[in-house]
XYZ file of C-alpha atoms in Angstrom:
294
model
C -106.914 -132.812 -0.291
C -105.969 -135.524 -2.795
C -104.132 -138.377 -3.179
C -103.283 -139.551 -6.700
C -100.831 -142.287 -8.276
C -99.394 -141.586 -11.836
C -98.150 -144.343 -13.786
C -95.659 -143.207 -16.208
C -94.643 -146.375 -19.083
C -91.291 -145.414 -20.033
C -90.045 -146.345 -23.780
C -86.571 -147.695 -23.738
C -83.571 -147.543 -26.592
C -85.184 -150.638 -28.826
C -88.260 -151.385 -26.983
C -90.727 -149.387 -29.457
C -94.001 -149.795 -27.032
C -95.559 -146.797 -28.747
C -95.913 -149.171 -31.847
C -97.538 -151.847 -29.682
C -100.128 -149.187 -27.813
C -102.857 -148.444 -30.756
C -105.932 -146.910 -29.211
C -109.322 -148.728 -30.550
C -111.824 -146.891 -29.702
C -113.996 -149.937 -31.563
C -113.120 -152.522 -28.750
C -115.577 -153.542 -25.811
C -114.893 -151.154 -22.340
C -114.806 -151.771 -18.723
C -118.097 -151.060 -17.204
C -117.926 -147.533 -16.023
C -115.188 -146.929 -18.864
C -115.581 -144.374 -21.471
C -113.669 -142.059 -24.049
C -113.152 -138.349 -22.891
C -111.044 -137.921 -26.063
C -109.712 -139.498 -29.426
C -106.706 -137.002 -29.704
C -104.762 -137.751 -27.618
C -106.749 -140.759 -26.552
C -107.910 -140.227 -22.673
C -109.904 -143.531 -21.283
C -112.148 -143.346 -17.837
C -113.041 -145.768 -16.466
C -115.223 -144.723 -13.150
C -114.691 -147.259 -10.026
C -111.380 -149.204 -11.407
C -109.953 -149.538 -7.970
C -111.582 -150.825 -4.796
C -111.596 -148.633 -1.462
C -109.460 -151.221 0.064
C -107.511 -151.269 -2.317
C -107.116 -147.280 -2.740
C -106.271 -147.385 1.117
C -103.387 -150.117 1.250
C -101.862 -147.878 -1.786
C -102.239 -145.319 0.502
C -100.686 -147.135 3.592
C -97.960 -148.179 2.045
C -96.869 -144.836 0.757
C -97.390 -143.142 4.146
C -95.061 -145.901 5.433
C -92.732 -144.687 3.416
C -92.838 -141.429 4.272
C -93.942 -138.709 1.404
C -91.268 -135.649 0.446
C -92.072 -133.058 -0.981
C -92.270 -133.057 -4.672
C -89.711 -131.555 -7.478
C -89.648 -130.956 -11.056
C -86.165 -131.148 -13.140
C -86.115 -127.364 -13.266
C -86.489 -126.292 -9.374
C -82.972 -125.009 -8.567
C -81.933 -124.211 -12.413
C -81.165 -121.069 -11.898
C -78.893 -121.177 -8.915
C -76.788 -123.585 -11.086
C -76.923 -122.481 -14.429
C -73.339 -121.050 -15.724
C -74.424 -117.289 -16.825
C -73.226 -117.619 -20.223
C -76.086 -120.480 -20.110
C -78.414 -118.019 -18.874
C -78.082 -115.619 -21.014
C -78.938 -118.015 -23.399
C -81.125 -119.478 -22.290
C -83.567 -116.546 -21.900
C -82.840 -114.847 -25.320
C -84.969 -117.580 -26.191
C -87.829 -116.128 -24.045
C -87.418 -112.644 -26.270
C -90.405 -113.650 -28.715
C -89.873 -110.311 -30.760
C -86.447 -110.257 -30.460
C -86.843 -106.351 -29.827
C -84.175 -107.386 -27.100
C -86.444 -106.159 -24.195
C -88.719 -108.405 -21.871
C -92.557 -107.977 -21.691
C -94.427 -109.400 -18.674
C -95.617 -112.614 -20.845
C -92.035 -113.340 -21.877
C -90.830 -112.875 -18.172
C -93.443 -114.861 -16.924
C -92.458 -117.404 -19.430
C -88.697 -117.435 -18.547
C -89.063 -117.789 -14.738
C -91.783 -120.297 -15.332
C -88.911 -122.409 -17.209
C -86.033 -121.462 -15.777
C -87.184 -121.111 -12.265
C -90.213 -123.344 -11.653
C -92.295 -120.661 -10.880
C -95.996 -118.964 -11.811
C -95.220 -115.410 -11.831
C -98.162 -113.252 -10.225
C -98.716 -109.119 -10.540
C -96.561 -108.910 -7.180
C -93.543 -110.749 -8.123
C -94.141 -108.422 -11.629
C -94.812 -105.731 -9.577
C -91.602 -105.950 -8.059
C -89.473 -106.915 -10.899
C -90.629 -103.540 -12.808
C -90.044 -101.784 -10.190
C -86.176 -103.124 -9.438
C -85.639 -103.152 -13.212
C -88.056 -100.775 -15.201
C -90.629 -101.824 -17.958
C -89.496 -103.805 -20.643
C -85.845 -104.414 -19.017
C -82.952 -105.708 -21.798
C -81.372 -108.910 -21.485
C -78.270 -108.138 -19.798
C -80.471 -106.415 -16.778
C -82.955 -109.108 -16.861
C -80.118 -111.570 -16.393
C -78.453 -110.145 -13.962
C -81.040 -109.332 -11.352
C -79.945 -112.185 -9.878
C -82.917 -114.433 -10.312
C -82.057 -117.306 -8.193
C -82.497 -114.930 -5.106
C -85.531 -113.827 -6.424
C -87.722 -116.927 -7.221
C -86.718 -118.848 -4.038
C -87.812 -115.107 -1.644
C -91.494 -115.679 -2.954
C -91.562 -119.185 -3.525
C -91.099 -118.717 0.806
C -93.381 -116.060 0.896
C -96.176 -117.825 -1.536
C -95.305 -121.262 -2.298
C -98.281 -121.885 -4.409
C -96.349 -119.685 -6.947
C -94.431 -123.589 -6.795
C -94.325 -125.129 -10.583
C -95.554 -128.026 -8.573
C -96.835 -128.458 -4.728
C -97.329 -131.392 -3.401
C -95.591 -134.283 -1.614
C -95.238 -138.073 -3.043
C -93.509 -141.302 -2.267
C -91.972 -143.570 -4.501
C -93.180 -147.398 -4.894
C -90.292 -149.415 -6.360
C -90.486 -153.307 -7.710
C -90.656 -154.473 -4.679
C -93.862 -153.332 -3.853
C -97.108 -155.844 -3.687
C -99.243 -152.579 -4.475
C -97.395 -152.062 -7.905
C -97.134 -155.217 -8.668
C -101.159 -155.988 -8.659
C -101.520 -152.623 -10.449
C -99.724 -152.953 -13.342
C -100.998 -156.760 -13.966
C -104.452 -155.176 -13.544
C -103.691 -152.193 -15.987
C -101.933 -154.355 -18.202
C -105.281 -156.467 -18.548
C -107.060 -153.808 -19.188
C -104.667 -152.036 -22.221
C -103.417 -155.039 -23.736
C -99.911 -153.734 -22.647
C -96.963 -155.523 -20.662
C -96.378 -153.366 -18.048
C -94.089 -154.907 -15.849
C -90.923 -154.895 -17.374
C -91.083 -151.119 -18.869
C -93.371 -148.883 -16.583
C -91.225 -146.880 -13.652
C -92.087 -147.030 -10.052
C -95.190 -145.578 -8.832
C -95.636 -141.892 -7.929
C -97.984 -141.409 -4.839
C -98.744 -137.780 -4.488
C -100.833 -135.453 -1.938
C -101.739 -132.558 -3.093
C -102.531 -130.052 0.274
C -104.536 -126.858 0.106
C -103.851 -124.824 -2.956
C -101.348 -127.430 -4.333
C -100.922 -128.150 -7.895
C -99.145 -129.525 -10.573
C -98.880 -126.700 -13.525
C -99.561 -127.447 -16.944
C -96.769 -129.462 -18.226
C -95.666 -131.525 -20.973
C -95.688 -135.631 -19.179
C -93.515 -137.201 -21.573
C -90.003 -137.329 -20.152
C -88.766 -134.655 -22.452
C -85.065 -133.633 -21.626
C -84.214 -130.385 -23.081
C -80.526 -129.569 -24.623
C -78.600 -126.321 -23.359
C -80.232 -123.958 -25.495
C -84.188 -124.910 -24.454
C -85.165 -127.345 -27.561
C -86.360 -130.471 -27.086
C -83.655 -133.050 -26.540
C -85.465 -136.327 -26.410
C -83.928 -139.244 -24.086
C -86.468 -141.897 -22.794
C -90.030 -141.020 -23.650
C -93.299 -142.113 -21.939
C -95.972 -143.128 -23.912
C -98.661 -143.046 -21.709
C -99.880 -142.341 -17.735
C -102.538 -144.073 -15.789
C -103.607 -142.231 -12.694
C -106.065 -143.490 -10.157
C -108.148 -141.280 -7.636
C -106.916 -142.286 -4.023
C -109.480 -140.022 -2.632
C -112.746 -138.418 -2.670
C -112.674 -134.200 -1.873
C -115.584 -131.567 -0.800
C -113.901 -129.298 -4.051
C -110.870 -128.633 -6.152
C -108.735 -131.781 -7.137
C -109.500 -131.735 -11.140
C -107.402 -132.816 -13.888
C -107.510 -130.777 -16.580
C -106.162 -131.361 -20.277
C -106.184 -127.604 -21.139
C -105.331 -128.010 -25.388
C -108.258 -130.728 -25.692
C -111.017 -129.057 -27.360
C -109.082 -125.455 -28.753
C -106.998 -125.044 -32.055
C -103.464 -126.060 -30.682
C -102.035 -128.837 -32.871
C -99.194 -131.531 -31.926
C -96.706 -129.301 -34.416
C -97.693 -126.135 -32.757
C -97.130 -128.076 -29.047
C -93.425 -129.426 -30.626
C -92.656 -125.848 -31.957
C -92.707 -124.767 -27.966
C -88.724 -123.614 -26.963
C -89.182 -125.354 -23.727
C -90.747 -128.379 -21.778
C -93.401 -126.135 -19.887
C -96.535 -125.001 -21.887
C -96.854 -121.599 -23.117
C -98.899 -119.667 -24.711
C -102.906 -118.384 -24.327
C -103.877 -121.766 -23.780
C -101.461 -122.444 -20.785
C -102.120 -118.879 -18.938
C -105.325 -119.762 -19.060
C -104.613 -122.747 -17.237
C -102.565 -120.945 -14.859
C -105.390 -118.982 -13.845
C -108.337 -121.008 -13.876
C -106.900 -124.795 -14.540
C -110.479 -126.078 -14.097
C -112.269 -124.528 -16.368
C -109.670 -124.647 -19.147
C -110.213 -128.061 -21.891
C -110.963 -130.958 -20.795
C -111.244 -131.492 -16.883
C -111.504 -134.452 -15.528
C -113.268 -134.746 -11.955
C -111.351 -136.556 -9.210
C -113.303 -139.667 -7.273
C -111.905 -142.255 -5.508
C -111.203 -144.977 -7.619
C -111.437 -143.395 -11.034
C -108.869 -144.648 -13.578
């Protein structure tokens, strides 16, 4: 089990912090820093945080009590008018043969439902609908039902699976960490970043692969951008016997940033981001959790 903090720096109407935050990958590091990656940049620096200090983060979000974690998409499908739907998963029809494959299913309920599709929920799906089911069936196998029966039978089908508590302005802990990462990226935190996300990650949890910018998506699945983040510090609470990696899965292969902007929805798709699915540690760059690490 894990414990993690992600700092997300938001980027306000008329506050153009992007333009401030220039990577030099020239200047002097932290000892125990290093650079996993020029593009996108990806600093570590091994040992940031002190054990006592890792331990009153972790304190203070315990007092708080931790909640289990959501993602803008869990319950989409209960709500989503079915004109909507139906629109929203023509999208998913990559051909536009008007049937579904497995990979564009998968896709879909990924989206639409928060979900990692495995062979059983396919399994089933086939056989309640046939191979390569049309539109209209697909959309009214009433999905909601679906996705939420095995998310309770298998919740590590989850999008995401963990718990996390929230630490707002008021908090001492978040307050001493952004000064201290502000020091360290030439950056003033304090004024833009949001509150800090504590998470726990329990046996088998996750976080799929995911876009972290604060994209908010328009009816029909394209990128509607709001308030976007321009970067994310995270910090190791914990050390773990196994499992616990980060992994940057499009680090390393042939995926551009137009080819990541061309996707129809926030989630990641693709080769790349099955991959992921299936084996997220062994897929780009991974990133080794210890206690500490920045």
């Amino acid at each position: 089990r894990i414990v993690v903090i992600g700092l997300m720096l938001g980027q306000e109407e008329g506050v153009l912090l992007k333009e401030q935050f220039v990577a030099d990958f020239d200047a002097p590091l932290p000892a125990g820093g290093r650079w996993l990656s020029q593009d996108p940049p990806i600093l570590e620096v091994d040992d940031w945080m002190s054990r006592k200090a890792c331990k009153r983060i972790i304190a203070e979000a315990q007092h708080l009590g931790l909640a289990a974690s959501t993602t803008p998409k869990a319950g989409m499908l209960r709500h989503m008018p079915p004109e909507h739907l139906m629109q929203h998963l023509a999208g998913f029809d990559g051909d536009g043969d008007g049937r579904f494959s497995r990979p564009e299913i998968r896709a879909s309920l990924k989206m639409a439902g928060a979900l990692l599709a495995d062979v059983q929920l396919l399994d089933d799906l086939e056989e309640h609908l046939g191979a390569y089911p049309t539109l209209h069936a697909f959309a009214s196998a009433n999905l909601a039902d679906i996705v939420e029966t095995a998310m309770q039978a298998r919740p590590w089908l989850q999008l995401r699976m963990s718990e996390q508590a929230w630490l707002g302005t008021t908090s001492r802990q978040r307050q001493t960490l952004l000064k201290k990462l502000s020091q360290l990226l030439g950056v003033p935190l304090a004024e833009h970043a949001e509150d800090l996300q504590v998470v726990r990650y329990p046996g088998r949890g996750q976080y799929a692969c995911h876009h972290d910018a604060g994209v908010r998506l328009s009816v029909n699945g394209r990128f509607a951008h709001s308030k976007l983040r321009v970067l994310t510090a995270m910090i190791y609470l914990s050390d773990v016997n196994s499992g616990g990696e980060t992994a940057f899965p499009y680090v390393g292969t042939s995926t551009t940033l137009s080819d990541v902007q061309e996707f129809p929805v926030r989630s990641c798709q693709g080769d790349v981001a099955t991959r992921a699915e299936e084996a997220c540690n062994q897929t780009g760059l991974v990133v080794q959790p210890r206690r500490g690490k920045l």
